[in-house]
Tab-separated table of C-alpha atoms and ligand atoms in Angstrom:
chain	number	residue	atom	x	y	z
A	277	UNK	CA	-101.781	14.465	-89.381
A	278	UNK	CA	-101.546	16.774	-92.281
A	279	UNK	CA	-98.270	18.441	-93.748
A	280	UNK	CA	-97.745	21.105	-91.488
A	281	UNK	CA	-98.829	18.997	-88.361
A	282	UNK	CA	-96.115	16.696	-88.946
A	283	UNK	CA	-93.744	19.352	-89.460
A	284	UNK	CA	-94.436	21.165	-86.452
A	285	UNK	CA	-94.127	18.069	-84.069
A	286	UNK	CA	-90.682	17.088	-86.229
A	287	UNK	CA	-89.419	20.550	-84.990
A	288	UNK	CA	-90.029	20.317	-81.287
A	289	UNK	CA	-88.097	16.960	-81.835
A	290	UNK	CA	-85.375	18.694	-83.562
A	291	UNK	CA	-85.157	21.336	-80.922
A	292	UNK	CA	-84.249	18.987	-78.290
A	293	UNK	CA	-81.165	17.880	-80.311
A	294	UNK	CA	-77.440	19.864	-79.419
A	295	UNK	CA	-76.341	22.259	-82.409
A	296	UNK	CA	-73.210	22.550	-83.642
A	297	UNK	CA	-73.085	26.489	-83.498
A	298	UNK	CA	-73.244	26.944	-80.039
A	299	UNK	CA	-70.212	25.292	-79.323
A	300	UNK	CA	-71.038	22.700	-76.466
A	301	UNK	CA	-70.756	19.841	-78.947
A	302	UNK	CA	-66.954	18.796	-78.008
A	303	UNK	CA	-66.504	15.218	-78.204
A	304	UNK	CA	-67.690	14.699	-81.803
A	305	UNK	CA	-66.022	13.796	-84.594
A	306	UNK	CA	-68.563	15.244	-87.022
A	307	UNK	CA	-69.425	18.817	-87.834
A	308	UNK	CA	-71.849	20.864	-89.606
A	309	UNK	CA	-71.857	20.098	-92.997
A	310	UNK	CA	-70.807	22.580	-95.511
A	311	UNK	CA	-73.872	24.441	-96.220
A	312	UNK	CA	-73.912	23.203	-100.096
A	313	UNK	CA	-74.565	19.775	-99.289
A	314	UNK	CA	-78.329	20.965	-98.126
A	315	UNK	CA	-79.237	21.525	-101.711
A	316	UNK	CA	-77.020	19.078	-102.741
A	317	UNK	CA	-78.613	16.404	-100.875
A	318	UNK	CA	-82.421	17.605	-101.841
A	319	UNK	CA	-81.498	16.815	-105.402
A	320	UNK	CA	-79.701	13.217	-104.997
A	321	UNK	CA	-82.507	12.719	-102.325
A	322	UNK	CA	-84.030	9.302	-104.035
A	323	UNK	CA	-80.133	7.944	-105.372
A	324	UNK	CA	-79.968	4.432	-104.844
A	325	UNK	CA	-76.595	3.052	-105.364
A	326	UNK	CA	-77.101	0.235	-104.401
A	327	UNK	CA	-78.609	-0.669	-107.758
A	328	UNK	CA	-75.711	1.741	-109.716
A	329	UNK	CA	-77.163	0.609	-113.375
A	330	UNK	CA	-80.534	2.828	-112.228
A	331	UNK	CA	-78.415	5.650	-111.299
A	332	UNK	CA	-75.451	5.532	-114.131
A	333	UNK	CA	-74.609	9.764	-113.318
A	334	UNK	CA	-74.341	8.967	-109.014
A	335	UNK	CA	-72.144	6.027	-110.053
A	336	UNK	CA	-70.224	8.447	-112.038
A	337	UNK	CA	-69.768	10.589	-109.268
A	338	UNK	CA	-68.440	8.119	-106.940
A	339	UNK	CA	-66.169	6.860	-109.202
A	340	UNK	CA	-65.251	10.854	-110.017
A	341	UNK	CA	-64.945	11.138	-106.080
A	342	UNK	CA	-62.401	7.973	-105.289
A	343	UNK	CA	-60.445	9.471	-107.952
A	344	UNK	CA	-60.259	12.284	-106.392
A	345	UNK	CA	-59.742	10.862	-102.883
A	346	UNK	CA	-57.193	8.792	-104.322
A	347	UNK	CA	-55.234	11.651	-106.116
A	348	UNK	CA	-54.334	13.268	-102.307
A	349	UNK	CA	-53.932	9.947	-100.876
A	350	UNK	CA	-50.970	9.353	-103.305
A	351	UNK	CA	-52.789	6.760	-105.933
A	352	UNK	CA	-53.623	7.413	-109.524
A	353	UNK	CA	-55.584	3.973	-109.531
A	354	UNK	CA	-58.133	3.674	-106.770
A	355	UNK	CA	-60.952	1.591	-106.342
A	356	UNK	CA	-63.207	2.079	-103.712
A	357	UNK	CA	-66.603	3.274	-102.155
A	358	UNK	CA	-68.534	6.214	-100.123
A	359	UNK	CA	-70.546	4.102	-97.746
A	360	UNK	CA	-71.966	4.774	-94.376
A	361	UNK	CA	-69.009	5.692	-92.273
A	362	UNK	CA	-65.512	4.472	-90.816
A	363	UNK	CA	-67.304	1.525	-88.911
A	364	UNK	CA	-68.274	0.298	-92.204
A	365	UNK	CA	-65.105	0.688	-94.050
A	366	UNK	CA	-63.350	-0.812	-91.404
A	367	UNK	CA	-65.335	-3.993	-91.678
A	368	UNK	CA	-65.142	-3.597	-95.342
A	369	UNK	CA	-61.287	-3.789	-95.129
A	370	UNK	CA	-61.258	-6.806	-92.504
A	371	UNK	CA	-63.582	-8.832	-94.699
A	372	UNK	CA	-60.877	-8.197	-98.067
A	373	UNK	CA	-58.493	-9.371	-95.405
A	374	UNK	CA	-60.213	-12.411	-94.245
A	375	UNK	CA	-61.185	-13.733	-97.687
A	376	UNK	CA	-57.693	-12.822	-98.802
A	377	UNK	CA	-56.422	-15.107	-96.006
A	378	UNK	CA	-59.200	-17.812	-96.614
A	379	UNK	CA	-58.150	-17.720	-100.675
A	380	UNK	CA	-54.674	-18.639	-99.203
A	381	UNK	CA	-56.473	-21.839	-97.347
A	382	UNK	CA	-55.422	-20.235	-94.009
A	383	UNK	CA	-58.313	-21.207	-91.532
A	384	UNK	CA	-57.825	-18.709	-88.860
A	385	UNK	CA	-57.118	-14.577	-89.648
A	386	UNK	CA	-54.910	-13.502	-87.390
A	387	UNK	CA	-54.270	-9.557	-87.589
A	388	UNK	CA	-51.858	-7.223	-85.513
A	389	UNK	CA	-53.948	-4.068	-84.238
A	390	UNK	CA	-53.595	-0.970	-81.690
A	391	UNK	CA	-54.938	-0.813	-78.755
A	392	UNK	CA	-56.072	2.683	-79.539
A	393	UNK	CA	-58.213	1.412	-82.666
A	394	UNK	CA	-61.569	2.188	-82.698
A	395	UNK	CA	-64.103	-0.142	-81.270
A	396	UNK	CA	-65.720	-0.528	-84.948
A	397	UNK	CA	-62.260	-3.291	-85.186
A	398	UNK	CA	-64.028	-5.197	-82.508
A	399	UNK	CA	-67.443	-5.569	-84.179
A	400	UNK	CA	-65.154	-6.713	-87.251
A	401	UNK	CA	-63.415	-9.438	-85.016
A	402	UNK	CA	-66.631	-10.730	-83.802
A	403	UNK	CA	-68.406	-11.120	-87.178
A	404	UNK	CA	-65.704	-12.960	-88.595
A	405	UNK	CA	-64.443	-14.552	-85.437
A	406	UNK	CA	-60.427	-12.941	-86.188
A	407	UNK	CA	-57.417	-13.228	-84.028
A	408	UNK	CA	-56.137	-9.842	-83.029
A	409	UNK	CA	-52.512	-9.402	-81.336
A	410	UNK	CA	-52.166	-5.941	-79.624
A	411	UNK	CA	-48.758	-4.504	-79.638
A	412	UNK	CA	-47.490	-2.317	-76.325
A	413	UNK	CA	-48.537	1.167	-76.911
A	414	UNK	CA	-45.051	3.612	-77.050
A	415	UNK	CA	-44.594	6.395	-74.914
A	416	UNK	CA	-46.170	8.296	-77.781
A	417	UNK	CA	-49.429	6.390	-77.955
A	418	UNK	CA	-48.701	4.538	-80.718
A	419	UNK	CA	-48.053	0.998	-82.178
A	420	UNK	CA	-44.603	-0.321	-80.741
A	421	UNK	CA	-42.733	-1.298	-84.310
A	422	UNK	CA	-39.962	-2.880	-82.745
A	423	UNK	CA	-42.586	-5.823	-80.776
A	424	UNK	CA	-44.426	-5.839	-84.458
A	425	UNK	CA	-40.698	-6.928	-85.976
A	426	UNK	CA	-40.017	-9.322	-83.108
A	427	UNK	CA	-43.591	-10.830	-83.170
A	428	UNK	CA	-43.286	-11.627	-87.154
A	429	UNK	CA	-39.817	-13.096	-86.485
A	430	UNK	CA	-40.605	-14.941	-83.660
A	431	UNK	CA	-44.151	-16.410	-85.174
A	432	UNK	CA	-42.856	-17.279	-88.412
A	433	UNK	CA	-45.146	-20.574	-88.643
A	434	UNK	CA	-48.456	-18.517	-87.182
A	435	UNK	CA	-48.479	-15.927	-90.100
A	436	UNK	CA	-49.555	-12.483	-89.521
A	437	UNK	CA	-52.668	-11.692	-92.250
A	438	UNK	CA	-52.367	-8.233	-91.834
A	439	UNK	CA	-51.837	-4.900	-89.644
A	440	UNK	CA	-53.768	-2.023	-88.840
A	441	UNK	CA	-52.365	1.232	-88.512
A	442	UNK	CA	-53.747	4.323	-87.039
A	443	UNK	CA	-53.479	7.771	-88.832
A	444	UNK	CA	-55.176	10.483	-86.356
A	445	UNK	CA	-56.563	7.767	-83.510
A	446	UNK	CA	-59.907	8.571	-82.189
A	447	UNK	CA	-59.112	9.214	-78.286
A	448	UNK	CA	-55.558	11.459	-78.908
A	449	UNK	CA	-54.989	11.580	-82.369
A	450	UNK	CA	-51.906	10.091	-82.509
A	451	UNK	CA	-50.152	8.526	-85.972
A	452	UNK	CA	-48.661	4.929	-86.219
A	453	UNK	CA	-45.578	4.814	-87.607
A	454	UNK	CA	-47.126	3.497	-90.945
A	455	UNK	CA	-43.602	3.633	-92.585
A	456	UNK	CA	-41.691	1.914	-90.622
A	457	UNK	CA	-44.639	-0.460	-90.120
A	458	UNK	CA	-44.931	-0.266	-94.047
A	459	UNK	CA	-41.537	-1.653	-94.794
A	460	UNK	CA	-42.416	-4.301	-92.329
A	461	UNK	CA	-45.018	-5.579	-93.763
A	462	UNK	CA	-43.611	-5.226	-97.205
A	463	UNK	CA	-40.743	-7.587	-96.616
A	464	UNK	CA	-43.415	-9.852	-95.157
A	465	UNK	CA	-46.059	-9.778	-97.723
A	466	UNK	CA	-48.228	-8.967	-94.598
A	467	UNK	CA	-51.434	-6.700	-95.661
A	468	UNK	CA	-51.794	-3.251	-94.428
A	469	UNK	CA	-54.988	-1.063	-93.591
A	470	UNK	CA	-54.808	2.084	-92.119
A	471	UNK	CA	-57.201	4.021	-90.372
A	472	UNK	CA	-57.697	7.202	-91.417
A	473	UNK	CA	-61.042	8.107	-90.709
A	474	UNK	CA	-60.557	11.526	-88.924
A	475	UNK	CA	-56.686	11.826	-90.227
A	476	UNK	CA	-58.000	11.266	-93.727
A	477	UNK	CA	-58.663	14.757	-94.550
A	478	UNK	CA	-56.800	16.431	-91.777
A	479	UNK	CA	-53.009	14.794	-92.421
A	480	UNK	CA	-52.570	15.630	-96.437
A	481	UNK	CA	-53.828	19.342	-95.706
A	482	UNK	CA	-51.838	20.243	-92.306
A	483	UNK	CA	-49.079	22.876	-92.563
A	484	UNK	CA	-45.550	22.230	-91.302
A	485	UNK	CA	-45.718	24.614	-88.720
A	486	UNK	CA	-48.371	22.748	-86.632
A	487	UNK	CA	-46.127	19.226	-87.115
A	488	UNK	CA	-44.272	17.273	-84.371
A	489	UNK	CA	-40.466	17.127	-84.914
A	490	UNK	CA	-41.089	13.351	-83.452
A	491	UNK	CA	-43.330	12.170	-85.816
A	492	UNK	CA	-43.542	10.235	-89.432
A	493	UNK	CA	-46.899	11.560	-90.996
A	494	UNK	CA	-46.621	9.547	-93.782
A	495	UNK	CA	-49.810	7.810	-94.339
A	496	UNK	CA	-51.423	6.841	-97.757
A	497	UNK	CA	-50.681	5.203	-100.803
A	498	UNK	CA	-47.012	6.393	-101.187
A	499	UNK	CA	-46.214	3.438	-99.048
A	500	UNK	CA	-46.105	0.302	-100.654
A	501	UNK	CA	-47.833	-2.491	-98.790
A	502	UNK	CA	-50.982	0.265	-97.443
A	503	UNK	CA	-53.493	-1.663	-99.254
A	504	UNK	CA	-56.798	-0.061	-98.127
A	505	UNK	CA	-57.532	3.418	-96.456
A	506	UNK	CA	-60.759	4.489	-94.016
A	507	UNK	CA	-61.166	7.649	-94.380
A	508	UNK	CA	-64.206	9.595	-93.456
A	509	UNK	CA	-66.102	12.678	-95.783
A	510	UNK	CA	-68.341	13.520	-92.793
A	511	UNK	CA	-65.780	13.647	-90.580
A	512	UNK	CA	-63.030	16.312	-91.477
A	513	UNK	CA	-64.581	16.148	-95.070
A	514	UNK	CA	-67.335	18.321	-93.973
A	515	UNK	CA	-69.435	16.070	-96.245
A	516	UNK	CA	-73.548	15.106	-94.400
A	517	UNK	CA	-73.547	12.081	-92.804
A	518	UNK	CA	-73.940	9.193	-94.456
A	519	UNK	CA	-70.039	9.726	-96.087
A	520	UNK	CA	-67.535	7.111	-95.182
A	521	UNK	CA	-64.778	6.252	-97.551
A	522	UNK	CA	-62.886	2.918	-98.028
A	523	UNK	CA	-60.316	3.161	-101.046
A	524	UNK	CA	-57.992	0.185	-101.910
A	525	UNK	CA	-55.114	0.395	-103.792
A	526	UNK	CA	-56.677	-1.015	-106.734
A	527	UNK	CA	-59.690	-2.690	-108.425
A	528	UNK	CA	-58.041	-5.984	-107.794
A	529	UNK	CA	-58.866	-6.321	-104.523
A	530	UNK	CA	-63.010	-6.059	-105.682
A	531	UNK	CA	-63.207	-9.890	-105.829
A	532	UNK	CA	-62.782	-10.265	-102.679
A	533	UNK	CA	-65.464	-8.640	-102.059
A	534	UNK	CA	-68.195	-9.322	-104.568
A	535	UNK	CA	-70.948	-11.670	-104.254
A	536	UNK	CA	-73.357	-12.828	-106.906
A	537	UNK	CA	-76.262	-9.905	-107.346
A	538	UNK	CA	-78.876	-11.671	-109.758
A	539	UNK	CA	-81.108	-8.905	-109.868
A	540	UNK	CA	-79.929	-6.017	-109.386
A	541	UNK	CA	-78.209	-3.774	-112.850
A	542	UNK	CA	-75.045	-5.065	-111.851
A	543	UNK	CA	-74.093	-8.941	-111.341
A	544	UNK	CA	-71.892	-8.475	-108.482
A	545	UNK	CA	-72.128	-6.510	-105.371
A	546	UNK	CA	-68.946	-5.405	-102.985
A	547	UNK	CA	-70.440	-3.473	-100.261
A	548	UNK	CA	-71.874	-4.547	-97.041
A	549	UNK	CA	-74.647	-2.480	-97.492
A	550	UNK	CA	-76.947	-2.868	-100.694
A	551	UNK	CA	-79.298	-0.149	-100.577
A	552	UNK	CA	-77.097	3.038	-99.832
A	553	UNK	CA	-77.931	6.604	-100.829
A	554	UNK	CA	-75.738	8.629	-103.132
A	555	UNK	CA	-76.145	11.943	-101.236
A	556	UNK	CA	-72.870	11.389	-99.235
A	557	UNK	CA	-70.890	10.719	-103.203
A	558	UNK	CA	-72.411	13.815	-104.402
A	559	UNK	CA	-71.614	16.039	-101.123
A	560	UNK	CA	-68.594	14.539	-100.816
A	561	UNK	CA	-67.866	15.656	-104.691
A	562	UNK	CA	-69.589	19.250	-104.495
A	563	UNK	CA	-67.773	20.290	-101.455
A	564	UNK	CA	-64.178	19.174	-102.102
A	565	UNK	CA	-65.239	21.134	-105.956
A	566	UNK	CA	-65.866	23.802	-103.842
A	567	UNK	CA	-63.483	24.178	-101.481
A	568	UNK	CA	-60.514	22.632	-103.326
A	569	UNK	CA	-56.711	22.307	-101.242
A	570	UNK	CA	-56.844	25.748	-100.315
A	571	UNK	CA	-60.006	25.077	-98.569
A	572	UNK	CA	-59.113	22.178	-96.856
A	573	UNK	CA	-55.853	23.645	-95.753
A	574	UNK	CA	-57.750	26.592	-94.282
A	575	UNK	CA	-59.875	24.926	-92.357
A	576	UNK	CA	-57.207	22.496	-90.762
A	577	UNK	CA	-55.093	25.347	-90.163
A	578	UNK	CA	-57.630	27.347	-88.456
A	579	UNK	CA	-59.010	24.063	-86.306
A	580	UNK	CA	-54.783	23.434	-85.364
A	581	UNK	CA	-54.376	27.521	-84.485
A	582	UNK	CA	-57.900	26.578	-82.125
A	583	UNK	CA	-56.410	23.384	-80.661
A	584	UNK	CA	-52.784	24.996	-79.760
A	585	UNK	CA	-55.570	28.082	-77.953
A	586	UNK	CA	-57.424	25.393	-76.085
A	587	UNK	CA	-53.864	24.073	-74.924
A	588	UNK	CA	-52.198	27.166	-73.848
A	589	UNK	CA	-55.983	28.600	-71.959
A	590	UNK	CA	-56.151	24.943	-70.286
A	591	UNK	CA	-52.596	25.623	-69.099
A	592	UNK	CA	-53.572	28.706	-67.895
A	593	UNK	CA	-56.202	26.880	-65.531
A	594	UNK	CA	-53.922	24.548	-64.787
A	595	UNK	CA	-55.116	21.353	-66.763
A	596	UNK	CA	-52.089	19.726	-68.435
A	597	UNK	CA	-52.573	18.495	-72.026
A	598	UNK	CA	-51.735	14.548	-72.398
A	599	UNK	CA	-49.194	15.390	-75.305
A	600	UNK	CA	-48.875	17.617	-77.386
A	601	UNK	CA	-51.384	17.798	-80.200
A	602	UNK	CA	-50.490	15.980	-83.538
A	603	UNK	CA	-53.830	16.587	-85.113
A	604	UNK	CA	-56.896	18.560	-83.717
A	605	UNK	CA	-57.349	16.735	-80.572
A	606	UNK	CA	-56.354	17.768	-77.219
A	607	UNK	CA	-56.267	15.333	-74.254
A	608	UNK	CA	-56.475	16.917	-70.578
A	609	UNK	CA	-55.535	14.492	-67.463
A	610	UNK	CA	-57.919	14.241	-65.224
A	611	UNK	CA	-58.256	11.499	-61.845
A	612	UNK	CA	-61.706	10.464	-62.907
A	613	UNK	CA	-62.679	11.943	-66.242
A	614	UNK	CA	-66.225	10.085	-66.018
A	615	UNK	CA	-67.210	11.954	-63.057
A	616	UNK	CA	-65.971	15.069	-64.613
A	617	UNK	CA	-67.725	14.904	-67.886
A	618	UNK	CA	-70.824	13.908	-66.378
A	619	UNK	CA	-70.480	17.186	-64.450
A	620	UNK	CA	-70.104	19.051	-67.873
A	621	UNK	CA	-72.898	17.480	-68.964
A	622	UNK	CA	-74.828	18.285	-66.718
A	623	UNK	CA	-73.944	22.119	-67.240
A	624	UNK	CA	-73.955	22.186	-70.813
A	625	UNK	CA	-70.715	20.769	-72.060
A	626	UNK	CA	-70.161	17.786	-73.895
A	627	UNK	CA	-66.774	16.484	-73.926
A	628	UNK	CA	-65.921	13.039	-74.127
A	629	UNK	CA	-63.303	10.199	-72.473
A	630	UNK	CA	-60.219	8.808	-73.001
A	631	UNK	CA	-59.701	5.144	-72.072
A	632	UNK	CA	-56.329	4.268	-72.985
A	633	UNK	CA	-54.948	7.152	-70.321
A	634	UNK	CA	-57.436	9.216	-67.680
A	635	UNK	CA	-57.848	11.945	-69.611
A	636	UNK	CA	-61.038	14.012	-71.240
A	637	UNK	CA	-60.961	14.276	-74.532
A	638	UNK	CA	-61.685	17.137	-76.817
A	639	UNK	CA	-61.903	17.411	-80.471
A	640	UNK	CA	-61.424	20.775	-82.407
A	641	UNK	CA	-63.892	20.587	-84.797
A	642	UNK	CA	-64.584	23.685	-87.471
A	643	UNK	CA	-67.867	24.344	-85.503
A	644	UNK	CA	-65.773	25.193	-82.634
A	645	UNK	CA	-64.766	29.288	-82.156
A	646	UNK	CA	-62.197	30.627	-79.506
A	647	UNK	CA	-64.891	32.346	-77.269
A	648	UNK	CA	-66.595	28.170	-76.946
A	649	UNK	CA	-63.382	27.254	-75.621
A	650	UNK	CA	-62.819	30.615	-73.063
A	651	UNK	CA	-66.112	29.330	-71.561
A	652	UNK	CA	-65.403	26.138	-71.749
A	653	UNK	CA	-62.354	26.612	-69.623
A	654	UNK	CA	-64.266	28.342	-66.975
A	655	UNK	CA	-67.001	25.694	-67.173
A	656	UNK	CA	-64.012	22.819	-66.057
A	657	UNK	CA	-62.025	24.825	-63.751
A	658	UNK	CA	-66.080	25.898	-61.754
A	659	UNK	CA	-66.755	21.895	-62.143
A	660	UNK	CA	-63.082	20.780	-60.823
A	661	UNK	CA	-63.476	23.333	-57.890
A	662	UNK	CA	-66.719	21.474	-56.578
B	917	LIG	C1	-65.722	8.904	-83.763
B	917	LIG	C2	-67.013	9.188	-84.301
B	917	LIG	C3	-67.862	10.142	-83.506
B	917	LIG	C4	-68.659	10.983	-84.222
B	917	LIG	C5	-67.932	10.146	-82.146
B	917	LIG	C6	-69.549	11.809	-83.597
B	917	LIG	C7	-68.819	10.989	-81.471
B	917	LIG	C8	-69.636	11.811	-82.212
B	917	LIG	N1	-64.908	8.078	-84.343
B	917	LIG	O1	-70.539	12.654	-81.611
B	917	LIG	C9	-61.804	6.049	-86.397
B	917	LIG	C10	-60.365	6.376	-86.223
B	917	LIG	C11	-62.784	6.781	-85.724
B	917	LIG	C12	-64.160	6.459	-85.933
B	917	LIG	C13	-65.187	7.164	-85.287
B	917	LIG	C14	-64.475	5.368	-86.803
B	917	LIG	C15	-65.890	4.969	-87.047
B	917	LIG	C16	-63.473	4.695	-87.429
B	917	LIG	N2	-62.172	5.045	-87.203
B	917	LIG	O2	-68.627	4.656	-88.232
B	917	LIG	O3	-68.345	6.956	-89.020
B	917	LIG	O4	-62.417	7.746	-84.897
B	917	LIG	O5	-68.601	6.454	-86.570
B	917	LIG	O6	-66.534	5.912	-87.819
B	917	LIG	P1	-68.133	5.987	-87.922
C-alpha cells in the first residue's frame, strides 16, 4: 500500500467508530479530548518514559504534573505517575499495599472494599491472590462505616491491610464517607486508597449549589491516613487517552514499588508498565495550563446544570432517577435495564447498566448538549412503549 492507500482504508475504519459530538455516546466515562492535546500529542509522539533518563524534559513534566495534581488534592509533597488509566493505578495501589503487608511478614492481604468498586479491584485480587471483605452498601450506596468499625473491632487478630474508598463510583457516582472511614483507619494504622478516577477532577471543582446536604465530599490528601489517590486525566481531565493518575502521599511509598532496572537510565523501575508514552503527562500538563480552576469549574458546572436537565426531562417521561445526583451521573430504574439498553442500541443510543440496583446508567459527559438528552428522552420513552 502506499501513504494515501493506507490512509484511506484507516478512515473507513474510523468511520465505523461512535463520535463524541453527536451525542449517542452515554455510558462513557471518557470524552473528547481538549482540542490542544492533538498538537500536543504530535510533538511528544515518540516519548518513552519508560526509560525517563532518554527523555529528562517528559520526566520533568510529569513530575511538574503530580505537583500539580497534588496541589488540588490537598498535598504539597506528591509522588506519583500518569500511566495508562484507573485500572492501572488501582493495581498500582494494591501492589504498595500488598508489599507493604508482606514487609510486615503478614502472609495473606486482606483489604476491606465496596461493592460498588470497579471491576479493575478484581483483576488486582486475582494477580496477587488478596482477601477482600465487602461491607453492606447504605441506603445511600455507599460503604457502611459503622460494619467497617465493628469488623476492625471484632477481627482484631485478622488485621485489616487496608480500605478502599470510593470518591464518584462508576455505576451512580456516589462518595464513601472517606472521613469518617479516614479516622478509622487512622486510629488503626490501616492503609487507605481511594478511588477517584472519575471524582478526581469533578469533586475539587464542583460548586456548592450542586452538593447534597447528606453528604461528606471530603476526599484527598487533607485526610490523614488517604495514602494513594486514582484519579483519571482522560476521564474528567479531558486529557487523550492514555492518562491515568496514581499519586501517593509521598515518595516513601516508591520502594515498594521499585524493582531492579539494569539497563534502562534509571536503576529502579515503579510502574507496572515499562514502556509508556509521555503524551498523556504532557496533555495532562497543557490542558490543566490552559484551562486552569476556572476551567475546570466551568465545565463541571455546566455537565451538573446538564445532569439536574436530564433528571427533571426523565421525570417528565416518567423515569424516576435512582438518587439524586452527587456527581454527573444519573441512574434511571428500570425492570430489566439489559433488555432496554439493547433496545437503545439498537436505535442509536448507548447507555450503559447498573448492577448494584436495576437501573440504566448515564454519564454527563462535556460532549453531551441539552438537545442529546431531549432526544434521548424520546428515544426511551418510544423503546419503553414497545
Ligand atoms: C469507566 C471507564 C469507561 C470509559 C467506561 C469509557 C466506558 C467507556 N470506569 O466507554 C473507577 C471509579 C472507574 C474506572 C473506569 C476505573 C478504571 C477505575 N475506577 O482503566 O481508565 O469508574 O478504564 O479506569 P480505566
Amino acid at each position: 500500500m502506499n501513504e494515501k492507500e493506507v490512509l484511506d482504508a484507516l478512515k473507513k475504519y474510523r468511520e465505523m467508530d461512535l463520535k463524541y459530538e453527536d451525542g449517542r455516546i452515554l455510558g462513557s466515562m471518557c470524552t473528547k479530548p481538549h482540542p490542544i492535546s492533538k498538537k500536543i500529542s504530535e510533538m511528544f509522539f515518540e516519548t518513552n518514559l519508560g526509560d525517563p533518563g532518554l527523555f529528562k524534559g517528559t520526566k520533568k513534566l510529569e513530575d511538574e504534573v503530580i505537583q500539580m495534581m497534588g496541589n488540588f488534592l490537598n498535598n504539597n509533597n506528591p509522588f506519583g505517575y500518569i500511566i495508562s488509566g484507573g485500572t492501572e493505578a488501582n493495581i498500582t495501589a494494591m501492589r504498595t499495599i500488598k508489599n507493604i503487608s508482606r514487609k510486615k511478614g503478614n502472609k495473606t492481604t486482606t483489604v476491606i472494599i465496596p461493592e460498588t468498586a470497579h471491576f479493575s479491584f478484581e483483576k488486582a485480587r486475582e494477580m496477587m491472590d488478596l482477601q477482600y471483605i465487602k461491607p453492606p452498601l447504605t441506603d445511600y450506596y455507599t460503604m457502611d462505616v459503622k460494619y467497617i468499625k465493628d469488623y476492625i473491632e471484632d477481627n482484631k487478630n485478622n488485621k485489616i491491610d487496608a480500605i478502599v474508598g470510593i470518591a464518584g463510583c462508576t455505576e451512580l457516582g456516589t462518595i464513601d464517607n472517606i472521613k469518617a472511614i479516614s479516622k478509622l483507619a487512622e486510629e488503626n494504622s490501616i492503609y487507605l486508597h481511594v478511588d477517584a478516577a472519575f471524582g478526581g477532577f469533578v469533586i475539587p471543582f464542583l460548586e456548592d449549589k450542586y452538593k447534597l446536604n447528606n453528604y461528606n465530599y471530603e476526599f484527598d490528601f487533607s485526610l490523614n491516613a488517604v495514602s494513594s489517590i486514582t484519579i483519571d486525566p482522560h476521564k474528567m481531565g479531558l486529557a487523550p487517552i492514555p492518562a491515568g493518575g496514581i499519586l501517593f502521599r509521598d515518595i516513601s511509598f516508591k520502594k515498594y514499588l521499585d524493582v531492579e532496572a539494569p539497563y534502562l537510565t534509571d536503576i529502579h523501575q515503579a510502574t507496572l508498565i515499562g514502556t509508556r508514552t509521555g503524551i498523556g503527562v504532557a496533555s495532562t500538563w497543557g490542558v490543566m495550563k490552559l484551562l486552569g480552576e476556572e476551567g475546570y469549574k466551568n465545565i463541571v458546572s455546566e455537565c451538573m446544570d446538564k445532569t439536574y436537565y436530564l433528571i427533571k426531562k426523565a421525570k417528565e417521561y416518567g423515569f424516576k432517577p435512582v438518587i439524586d445526583p452527587v456527581l454527573n451521573i444519573v441512574a434511571l430504574e428500570d425492570e430489566n435495564p439489559s433488555e432496554t439498553c439493547l433496545k437503545l442500541r439498537e436505535i442509536g443510543w448507548y447507555v450503559s447498566i447498573c448492577k448494584c440496583v436495576g437501573a440504566l446508567r448515564i454519564i454527563v459527559m462535556p460532549h453531551i448538549e441539552k438537545e442529546h438528552i431531549d432526544e434521548f428522552v424520546e428515544a426511551l420513552a418510544s423503546v419503553k412503549k414497545n
